[in-house]
Amino acid sequence: MTSKPKVESLDTIVSLSKRRGFIFPSSEIYGGFASCYDYGPMGVELKRNVKDAWWNKMVTMRDDVVGLDCSIIMHPKVWEASGHVANFTDPLIECSHCKLRVREDHLEFLDQKCTSKNKEHSWGEPRQFNLMFKTNLGPVESSSNTVYLRPETAQGMFVNFQNVVDSSRVKIPFGIAQQGKSFRNEVSTRRFTFRTAEFEQMEMEYFCREEEGEELFKYWRENRLNWFKDLGVSQSRLRLRDHKPDELAHYSRCCSDIEYLFPFGWSELEGIAWRGSYDLTKHSENSNKNLVWRDQASGETFTPNVIEPALGTDRAILTFLTDAYEEDEINGNKRTVLKLHPALSPIKVAVFPLLRKDSHPEKSREVYKMIKSSYAATYDESGNIGKRYRRQDEIGTPICVTIDHQTFDDDTITVRDRDTLEQQRVKIDALKGFLFEKFKF
Ligand code: ATP
């Protein structure tokens, strides 16, 4: 079976995101600011839900992973030891006619023609361009106080390895997980939030013995792929791609990407890498601190290997939004619906009085208050009921509850399901139990 992207053009998602308050261009009143985006009222809820779903699966539900939240600006020696100062570069090439700069290894995706009259692009020699943003700590700009905005969260886990071991009861194999902002001065940042200068990552370093590496690498590939499937991403638009030997960094034992079929083609969503003992060894050498695991029982000492699943939060959000997008027809009317997994939906339940003037707002507000004490809910009495349903469908609200005339006769309300469009009457007393079953994830 050949797979097809869920939507033909990314513009569909860009426009829905703007219209419904998921994602806005940054500083839009000043004409927007390339490479940066802002999450609106719906986007911020979606983002929190994505991060919670990840944290829940990777930390809360496990006994062998602990969390960390470390600073974005770290000692500059961290980035020397990790190799980022010397090697975190992309090959930059420039067209001598129109001055367009692109990544040499991204040329195959370039759809921008040379803007100089009647000319083809003429590319110069590649220059290595470091992706780290530099700034200065303190009031004086000098090379002695140069610091970097972190380009990944991973190094925080390596430099805190000993702190975590000493302060918690972890036993190898164990993981340290972190979510937070990272920054990369990317050569080209197109494709909406797929590649931006400022983004969030959710990364975990799983420390283990070398002989466990292969097994655990396979385990984490599957585990991470299943996270997307469990959250409703279509299996036919997800695949694992193993890196070829010539793609691997010299220290990397194995690496696989989870790829998603975006409207612009298969692209990396998450990387899972078996990094050997490279990172801890480098930090041990550069800090003169012995970052090793000591087995209490046997007295054995060794530098652990690490398996790293590294995901971009914004790429995950773009994937969930794209994969959930559908257009269908109800009674001859077109509808746009986001079939988001309920765990990710910004709003779980919308409450409406059928007709503002007839159905006592007090009753509707009472039901709304009851739901809101347990679930993200919204109350809407503007426009006709059809419009209200459309609004909720477009932001992916799984359940709409309507208070109507019959509510006053038998204490029931209408519950409407976003995906099946089925409507059923449920007693107000039973509503909490009904929602509990629906949102059991
Ligand atoms: P790419 O090849 O796309 O540049 P990468 O292999 O350099 O990505 P990693 O360093 O492995 O990426 O980072 C882990 C994850 O962080 C990526 O899989 C991606 O989801 C996310 N990510 C990396 N760079 C960006 C960016 N500029 N904007 C948004 N997300 C990013």
Coordinates of C-alpha atoms and ligand atoms in Angstrom, one line a residue:
M1 CA 0.0 0.0 0.0
T2 CA 1.4 3.4 -0.9
S3 CA 1.1 6.0 1.7
K4 CA -0.2 9.5 1.1
P5 CA 0.3 12.6 3.2
K6 CA -2.8 13.5 5.2
V7 CA -3.1 16.9 3.6
E8 CA -1.8 18.0 0.2
S9 CA -0.4 21.3 1.4
L10 CA 1.1 22.5 4.6
D11 CA -0.9 25.8 4.0
T12 CA -4.0 24.0 5.2
I13 CA -2.5 23.4 8.6
V14 CA -1.0 26.9 8.7
S15 CA -4.3 28.5 8.0
L16 CA -6.3 26.4 10.5
S17 CA -3.6 27.1 13.1
K18 CA -4.0 30.9 12.6
R19 CA -7.8 30.8 12.3
R20 CA -8.4 28.7 15.5
G21 CA -5.6 30.0 17.7
F22 CA -3.1 27.1 17.6
I23 CA 0.0 28.8 16.1
F24 CA 0.6 32.4 15.0
P25 CA 3.6 33.9 13.2
S26 CA 5.8 35.6 15.7
S27 CA 5.6 39.4 16.0
E28 CA 3.0 39.4 13.3
I29 CA 2.0 43.1 13.7
Y30 CA 5.6 43.9 12.6
G31 CA 5.3 41.7 9.5
G32 CA 6.2 38.4 11.2
F33 CA 9.6 37.2 12.1
A34 CA 11.1 34.3 10.1
S35 CA 11.9 31.1 12.0
C36 CA 9.8 31.9 15.1
Y37 CA 6.2 31.1 16.0
D38 CA 3.9 31.7 18.9
Y39 CA 1.4 29.3 20.3
G40 CA -2.1 30.7 20.8
P41 CA -4.8 29.8 23.3
M42 CA -5.5 26.4 21.7
G43 CA -1.9 25.8 20.8
V44 CA -0.6 26.3 24.3
E45 CA -3.1 23.7 25.6
L46 CA -2.2 21.3 22.9
K47 CA 1.5 21.8 23.6
R48 CA 1.0 21.1 27.4
N49 CA -1.0 18.0 26.6
V50 CA 1.7 16.7 24.2
K51 CA 4.4 17.4 26.8
D52 CA 2.3 15.8 29.6
A53 CA 1.7 12.7 27.4
W54 CA 5.4 12.3 26.9
W55 CA 6.3 12.9 30.5
N56 CA 3.7 10.5 31.7
K57 CA 4.9 7.7 29.4
M58 CA 8.7 8.4 29.8
V59 CA 8.9 9.4 33.5
T60 CA 5.8 9.2 35.7
M61 CA 4.7 5.7 34.6
R62 CA 8.2 4.2 34.9
D63 CA 10.4 3.3 37.9
D64 CA 13.7 3.6 36.0
V65 CA 13.5 7.2 34.7
V66 CA 13.9 10.5 36.6
G67 CA 13.4 14.0 35.4
L68 CA 15.6 17.1 35.2
D69 CA 15.2 20.7 34.3
C70 CA 18.5 22.4 33.8
S71 CA 19.5 25.9 32.6
I72 CA 19.6 26.9 29.0
I73 CA 22.9 28.8 29.4
M74 CA 25.6 26.4 30.6
H75 CA 29.3 26.6 31.1
P76 CA 30.9 27.2 27.7
K77 CA 33.2 24.2 28.4
V78 CA 30.2 21.9 28.1
W79 CA 29.9 22.7 24.4
E80 CA 33.7 22.4 23.9
A81 CA 33.7 19.0 25.5
S82 CA 30.6 17.8 23.6
G83 CA 32.2 18.8 20.3
H84 CA 29.5 21.3 19.5
V85 CA 31.9 24.3 19.3
A86 CA 34.1 22.5 16.7
N87 CA 31.6 20.3 14.9
F88 CA 28.0 21.5 15.3
T89 CA 28.0 22.9 11.8
D90 CA 26.0 22.7 8.6
P91 CA 27.5 23.1 5.1
L92 CA 26.3 26.5 3.8
I93 CA 26.4 27.4 0.1
E94 CA 25.5 30.7 -1.5
C95 CA 24.2 31.5 -5.0
S96 CA 26.6 34.1 -6.5
H97 CA 23.7 35.6 -8.5
C98 CA 20.8 36.0 -6.1
K99 CA 22.7 35.5 -2.8
L100 CA 20.3 32.8 -1.6
R101 CA 21.9 30.7 1.1
V102 CA 21.0 27.1 1.7
R103 CA 22.2 24.0 3.3
E104 CA 24.2 22.0 0.8
D105 CA 22.7 18.7 2.0
H106 CA 19.1 20.2 1.6
L107 CA 19.5 21.2 -2.1
E108 CA 17.3 18.4 -3.2
F109 CA 14.3 20.1 -1.3
L110 CA 14.9 23.5 -2.8
D111 CA 12.0 24.8 -4.8
Q112 CA 13.1 28.5 -4.9
K113 CA 14.2 29.6 -8.3
C114 CA 17.1 32.0 -8.8
T115 CA 15.6 35.5 -8.6
S116 CA 18.3 37.1 -10.8
K117 CA 16.9 37.6 -14.3
N118 CA 17.2 34.5 -16.6
K119 CA 19.8 32.9 -14.5
E120 CA 20.2 29.5 -12.8
H121 CA 21.6 29.3 -9.3
S122 CA 25.4 29.2 -9.3
W123 CA 26.6 27.8 -6.0
G124 CA 29.9 28.6 -4.4
E125 CA 32.1 26.4 -2.3
P126 CA 30.4 25.1 1.0
R127 CA 31.4 26.9 4.2
Q128 CA 30.9 25.2 7.6
F129 CA 28.4 27.3 9.6
N130 CA 28.1 26.8 13.4
L131 CA 24.5 26.5 14.5
M132 CA 24.9 27.7 18.0
F133 CA 23.7 31.1 19.0
K134 CA 26.4 33.1 20.8
T135 CA 25.9 35.8 23.4
N136 CA 27.8 37.4 26.3
L137 CA 27.2 36.9 29.9
G138 CA 27.7 40.2 31.7
P139 CA 27.8 43.8 30.5
V140 CA 31.1 43.6 28.5
E141 CA 31.2 41.9 25.1
S142 CA 34.4 39.9 25.0
S143 CA 35.6 36.5 24.0
S144 CA 36.2 35.7 27.6
N145 CA 32.5 35.8 28.5
T146 CA 31.1 34.2 25.4
V147 CA 28.2 31.8 26.2
Y148 CA 25.9 29.8 24.0
L149 CA 22.1 29.1 24.0
R150 CA 21.9 25.4 24.2
P151 CA 21.3 23.7 20.9
E152 CA 20.0 20.5 22.6
T153 CA 18.8 19.6 26.1
A154 CA 20.8 16.3 26.2
Q155 CA 24.1 17.8 27.6
G156 CA 22.2 18.8 30.8
M157 CA 21.6 15.1 31.5
F158 CA 25.3 14.2 31.0
V159 CA 26.8 17.0 33.1
N160 CA 24.3 16.2 35.9
F161 CA 24.9 12.4 35.7
Q162 CA 26.8 12.3 39.0
N163 CA 24.3 14.7 40.8
V164 CA 21.4 12.4 39.8
V165 CA 23.2 9.2 40.8
D166 CA 24.2 10.7 44.2
S167 CA 20.9 12.2 45.0
S168 CA 18.4 9.6 43.9
R169 CA 18.1 5.8 44.1
V170 CA 18.6 5.0 40.4
K171 CA 20.1 1.7 39.5
I172 CA 21.6 1.0 36.1
P173 CA 19.9 0.8 33.6
F174 CA 18.2 4.1 34.2
G175 CA 17.2 7.2 32.4
I176 CA 17.2 11.0 32.9
A177 CA 14.6 12.9 31.0
Q178 CA 14.2 16.6 30.2
Q179 CA 11.9 18.9 28.3
G180 CA 12.8 22.4 27.3
K181 CA 13.8 25.1 24.8
S182 CA 16.7 24.6 22.4
F183 CA 18.1 27.1 19.9
R184 CA 19.7 26.6 16.5
N185 CA 20.7 29.2 14.0
E186 CA 19.5 27.1 11.1
V187 CA 20.6 28.0 7.6
S188 CA 17.1 27.7 6.2
T189 CA 13.9 27.6 8.3
R190 CA 11.0 26.9 6.1
R191 CA 8.0 24.5 6.5
F192 CA 6.2 26.3 9.3
T193 CA 7.2 24.9 12.8
F194 CA 9.1 21.9 11.3
R195 CA 12.4 23.7 11.5
T196 CA 12.7 26.9 13.6
A197 CA 15.5 28.8 15.3
E198 CA 13.8 28.4 18.8
F199 CA 12.1 25.1 19.5
E200 CA 11.4 22.7 22.3
Q201 CA 12.8 19.2 22.8
M202 CA 11.9 16.2 24.9
E203 CA 14.9 14.1 25.3
M204 CA 15.9 11.1 27.5
E205 CA 19.3 9.6 28.2
Y206 CA 19.1 6.0 29.1
F207 CA 22.3 4.8 30.8
C208 CA 23.1 1.1 30.5
R209 CA 25.9 -1.5 30.3
E210 CA 27.5 -1.8 26.9
E211 CA 26.3 -5.4 26.5
E212 CA 22.7 -4.3 27.1
G213 CA 23.0 -1.5 24.4
E214 CA 21.7 -3.5 21.4
E215 CA 18.7 -4.9 23.1
L216 CA 17.8 -1.5 24.7
F217 CA 18.2 0.3 21.4
K218 CA 15.7 -2.0 19.8
Y219 CA 13.4 -1.6 22.8
W220 CA 13.4 2.2 22.7
R221 CA 12.9 2.3 18.9
E222 CA 9.7 0.3 19.3
N223 CA 8.6 2.1 22.5
R224 CA 8.9 5.5 20.9
L225 CA 7.2 4.5 17.7
N226 CA 4.3 3.1 19.7
W227 CA 3.9 6.4 21.6
F228 CA 2.8 8.1 18.3
K229 CA 0.6 5.2 17.3
D230 CA -1.1 5.1 20.7
L231 CA -1.8 8.8 20.4
G232 CA -3.6 8.1 17.1
V233 CA -1.0 8.9 14.4
S234 CA -1.7 6.8 11.4
Q235 CA 0.6 3.8 11.1
S236 CA 0.8 4.2 7.3
R237 CA 2.4 7.7 7.7
L238 CA 5.0 6.6 10.3
R239 CA 8.2 4.6 9.6
L240 CA 11.5 3.8 11.1
R241 CA 14.6 4.5 9.1
D242 CA 17.9 3.1 10.2
H243 CA 20.9 5.3 9.5
K244 CA 23.5 3.9 7.1
P245 CA 27.0 3.4 8.4
D246 CA 28.2 6.6 6.5
E247 CA 25.5 8.7 8.2
L248 CA 26.6 7.8 11.7
A249 CA 28.7 10.0 13.9
H250 CA 32.1 8.2 14.6
Y251 CA 31.0 7.5 18.2
S252 CA 27.5 6.4 17.3
R253 CA 26.8 2.7 17.4
C254 CA 23.3 2.7 15.8
C255 CA 20.8 5.4 15.0
S256 CA 17.2 5.3 13.7
D257 CA 14.8 8.1 12.8
I258 CA 11.1 7.9 13.3
E259 CA 9.8 9.6 10.2
Y260 CA 6.4 11.0 9.4
L261 CA 4.9 11.5 5.9
F262 CA 4.5 15.3 6.1
P263 CA 2.9 17.2 3.1
F264 CA 6.5 17.9 2.0
G265 CA 7.5 14.2 2.2
W266 CA 9.0 11.7 4.7
S267 CA 11.0 13.7 7.3
E268 CA 12.6 13.1 10.7
L269 CA 10.3 13.4 13.6
E270 CA 12.4 11.8 16.3
G271 CA 15.9 10.3 16.5
I272 CA 16.9 7.3 18.6
A273 CA 20.6 6.8 18.9
W274 CA 22.9 4.4 20.7
R275 CA 25.8 6.8 21.5
G276 CA 28.2 4.4 23.2
S277 CA 30.0 6.0 26.2
Y278 CA 31.1 9.0 24.2
D279 CA 29.4 11.8 26.1
L280 CA 30.3 10.7 29.6
T281 CA 33.8 9.9 28.5
K282 CA 34.3 13.4 27.0
H283 CA 32.9 15.2 30.0
S284 CA 35.0 13.1 32.3
E285 CA 38.2 14.0 30.3
N286 CA 37.3 17.7 30.1
S287 CA 36.1 18.2 33.7
N288 CA 38.5 15.9 35.4
K289 CA 35.6 14.4 37.2
N290 CA 35.1 10.6 37.1
L291 CA 31.6 10.2 35.6
V292 CA 31.3 6.4 36.1
W293 CA 28.8 3.9 37.5
R294 CA 30.0 2.0 40.6
D295 CA 28.2 -1.2 41.4
Q296 CA 27.8 -1.3 45.2
A297 CA 27.6 -5.1 45.4
S298 CA 30.5 -6.1 43.1
G299 CA 32.6 -2.9 43.3
E300 CA 32.7 -2.9 39.5
T301 CA 33.3 0.5 37.9
F302 CA 32.5 1.5 34.3
T303 CA 31.5 4.4 32.0
P304 CA 27.9 3.6 31.0
N305 CA 26.7 3.5 27.4
V306 CA 23.6 5.6 26.5
I307 CA 20.6 5.3 24.4
E308 CA 19.0 8.6 23.5
P309 CA 15.4 9.1 22.2
A310 CA 15.3 12.8 21.1
L311 CA 12.1 14.4 19.9
G312 CA 11.2 18.0 19.0
T313 CA 8.0 19.0 20.7
D314 CA 7.0 21.4 17.9
R315 CA 7.5 18.7 15.2
A316 CA 5.4 16.3 17.3
I317 CA 2.6 19.0 17.5
L318 CA 2.8 19.6 13.7
T319 CA 2.5 15.8 13.2
F320 CA -0.5 15.5 15.5
L321 CA -2.2 18.5 13.9
T322 CA -1.6 17.3 10.4
D323 CA -2.6 13.7 11.0
A324 CA -5.8 14.6 12.8
Y325 CA -7.0 17.0 10.0
E326 CA -10.0 15.8 8.1
E327 CA -12.7 17.3 5.9
D328 CA -16.1 15.6 5.6
E329 CA -19.7 16.4 4.9
I330 CA -22.7 16.4 7.2
N331 CA -26.1 16.7 5.6
G332 CA -24.6 18.4 2.6
N333 CA -22.5 20.8 4.6
K334 CA -18.7 20.7 4.6
R335 CA -17.0 20.3 8.0
T336 CA -13.4 20.5 9.0
V337 CA -12.6 18.3 12.0
L338 CA -9.5 17.7 14.0
K339 CA -9.7 14.0 15.1
L340 CA -7.1 14.5 17.8
H341 CA -6.6 11.8 20.4
P342 CA -8.8 13.0 23.4
A343 CA -5.7 13.1 25.6
L344 CA -4.3 15.8 23.3
S345 CA -7.5 17.9 22.6
P346 CA -7.1 21.4 24.1
I347 CA -10.8 21.2 25.2
K348 CA -12.4 18.0 26.2
V349 CA -16.0 19.0 26.6
A350 CA -18.1 22.0 25.2
V351 CA -21.3 22.8 26.9
F352 CA -24.2 24.6 25.0
P353 CA -27.7 25.6 25.9
L354 CA -29.7 24.7 22.8
L355 CA -31.5 28.0 22.6
R356 CA -30.2 30.8 24.7
K357 CA -33.7 32.3 25.4
D358 CA -35.5 29.0 26.2
S359 CA -33.0 26.8 28.0
H360 CA -32.3 28.4 31.3
P361 CA -28.7 29.5 31.3
E362 CA -28.5 28.6 35.0
K363 CA -29.0 25.0 34.3
S364 CA -26.4 25.0 31.5
R365 CA -24.0 26.9 33.7
E366 CA -24.5 24.4 36.5
V367 CA -23.7 21.5 34.2
Y368 CA -20.7 23.4 32.8
K369 CA -19.4 24.1 36.3
M370 CA -19.7 20.4 37.2
I371 CA -17.7 19.3 34.2
K372 CA -15.1 22.1 34.5
S373 CA -14.1 20.9 37.9
S374 CA -12.6 17.8 36.3
Y375 CA -12.0 18.5 32.6
A376 CA -10.9 21.3 30.3
A377 CA -14.3 22.6 29.3
T378 CA -15.8 25.6 27.5
Y379 CA -19.2 27.2 27.5
D380 CA -20.7 28.6 24.3
E381 CA -24.1 30.2 23.7
S382 CA -23.3 32.3 20.6
G383 CA -24.7 31.6 17.2
N384 CA -26.7 28.6 16.2
I385 CA -26.0 25.1 17.5
G386 CA -24.6 24.0 14.1
K387 CA -22.0 26.8 14.2
R388 CA -21.0 25.9 17.7
Y389 CA -20.5 22.3 16.7
R390 CA -18.3 23.3 13.7
R391 CA -16.2 25.6 16.0
Q392 CA -15.5 22.7 18.4
D393 CA -14.9 20.2 15.6
E394 CA -12.2 22.5 14.1
I395 CA -10.3 22.5 17.4
G396 CA -10.8 18.8 18.1
T397 CA -13.2 18.9 21.1
P398 CA -14.3 15.2 21.4
I399 CA -17.6 15.8 23.3
C400 CA -20.3 18.4 23.1
V401 CA -23.1 18.5 25.7
T402 CA -26.3 20.3 25.0
I403 CA -29.0 21.3 27.5
D404 CA -32.4 21.5 25.8
H405 CA -36.1 21.4 26.5
Q406 CA -36.1 17.8 27.5
T407 CA -33.5 18.5 30.2
F408 CA -36.2 20.1 32.2
D409 CA -38.5 17.1 31.9
D410 CA -36.2 14.2 32.7
D411 CA -32.8 15.7 33.7
T412 CA -31.0 14.3 30.6
I413 CA -28.7 16.2 28.3
T414 CA -27.6 15.4 24.7
V415 CA -24.0 14.1 24.3
R416 CA -22.6 14.4 20.8
D417 CA -19.5 12.5 19.7
R418 CA -17.1 14.4 17.4
D419 CA -16.0 11.3 15.4
T420 CA -19.1 9.1 15.2
L421 CA -21.5 12.1 15.3
E422 CA -23.7 9.9 17.4
Q423 CA -26.0 11.7 19.8
Q424 CA -27.2 10.1 23.0
R425 CA -29.2 11.2 26.0
V426 CA -27.4 10.9 29.3
K427 CA -28.7 11.6 32.8
I428 CA -26.9 14.6 34.3
D429 CA -26.2 12.4 37.3
A430 CA -24.5 9.9 35.0
L431 CA -22.5 12.5 33.0
K432 CA -19.4 12.4 35.2
G433 CA -19.2 8.6 34.9
F434 CA -19.8 8.8 31.2
L435 CA -16.9 11.2 30.8
F436 CA -14.7 9.2 33.1
E437 CA -15.1 6.2 30.7
K438 CA -14.6 8.3 27.6
F439 CA -11.4 10.0 28.9
K440 CA -9.8 6.9 30.5
F441 CA -6.3 7.0 29.0
Ligands
ATP1 P1 17.5 17.6 11.4 O1 18.3 16.6 10.6 O2 16.0 17.7 11.0 O3 18.2 19.0 11.4 P2 18.7 16.6 13.7 O4 19.0 15.2 13.3 O5 19.8 17.6 13.7 O6 17.4 17.2 12.9 P3 18.6 16.2 16.5 O7 19.8 16.9 16.8 O8 18.6 14.7 16.6 O9 18.0 16.6 15.1 O10 17.4 16.7 17.4 C1 16.4 15.8 17.9 C2 15.0 16.3 17.5 O11 14.8 17.7 17.7 C3 14.7 16.2 16.0 O12 14.3 14.9 15.6 C4 13.6 17.2 15.8 O13 12.4 16.6 16.1 C5 14.0 18.3 16.7 N1 14.6 19.4 16.1 C6 15.9 19.5 15.8 N2 16.2 20.7 15.2 C7 15.0 21.4 15.1 C8 14.6 22.7 14.6 N3 15.5 23.5 14.1 N4 13.3 23.0 14.8 C9 12.4 22.2 15.3 N5 12.7 21.0 15.8 C10 14.0 20.5 15.7

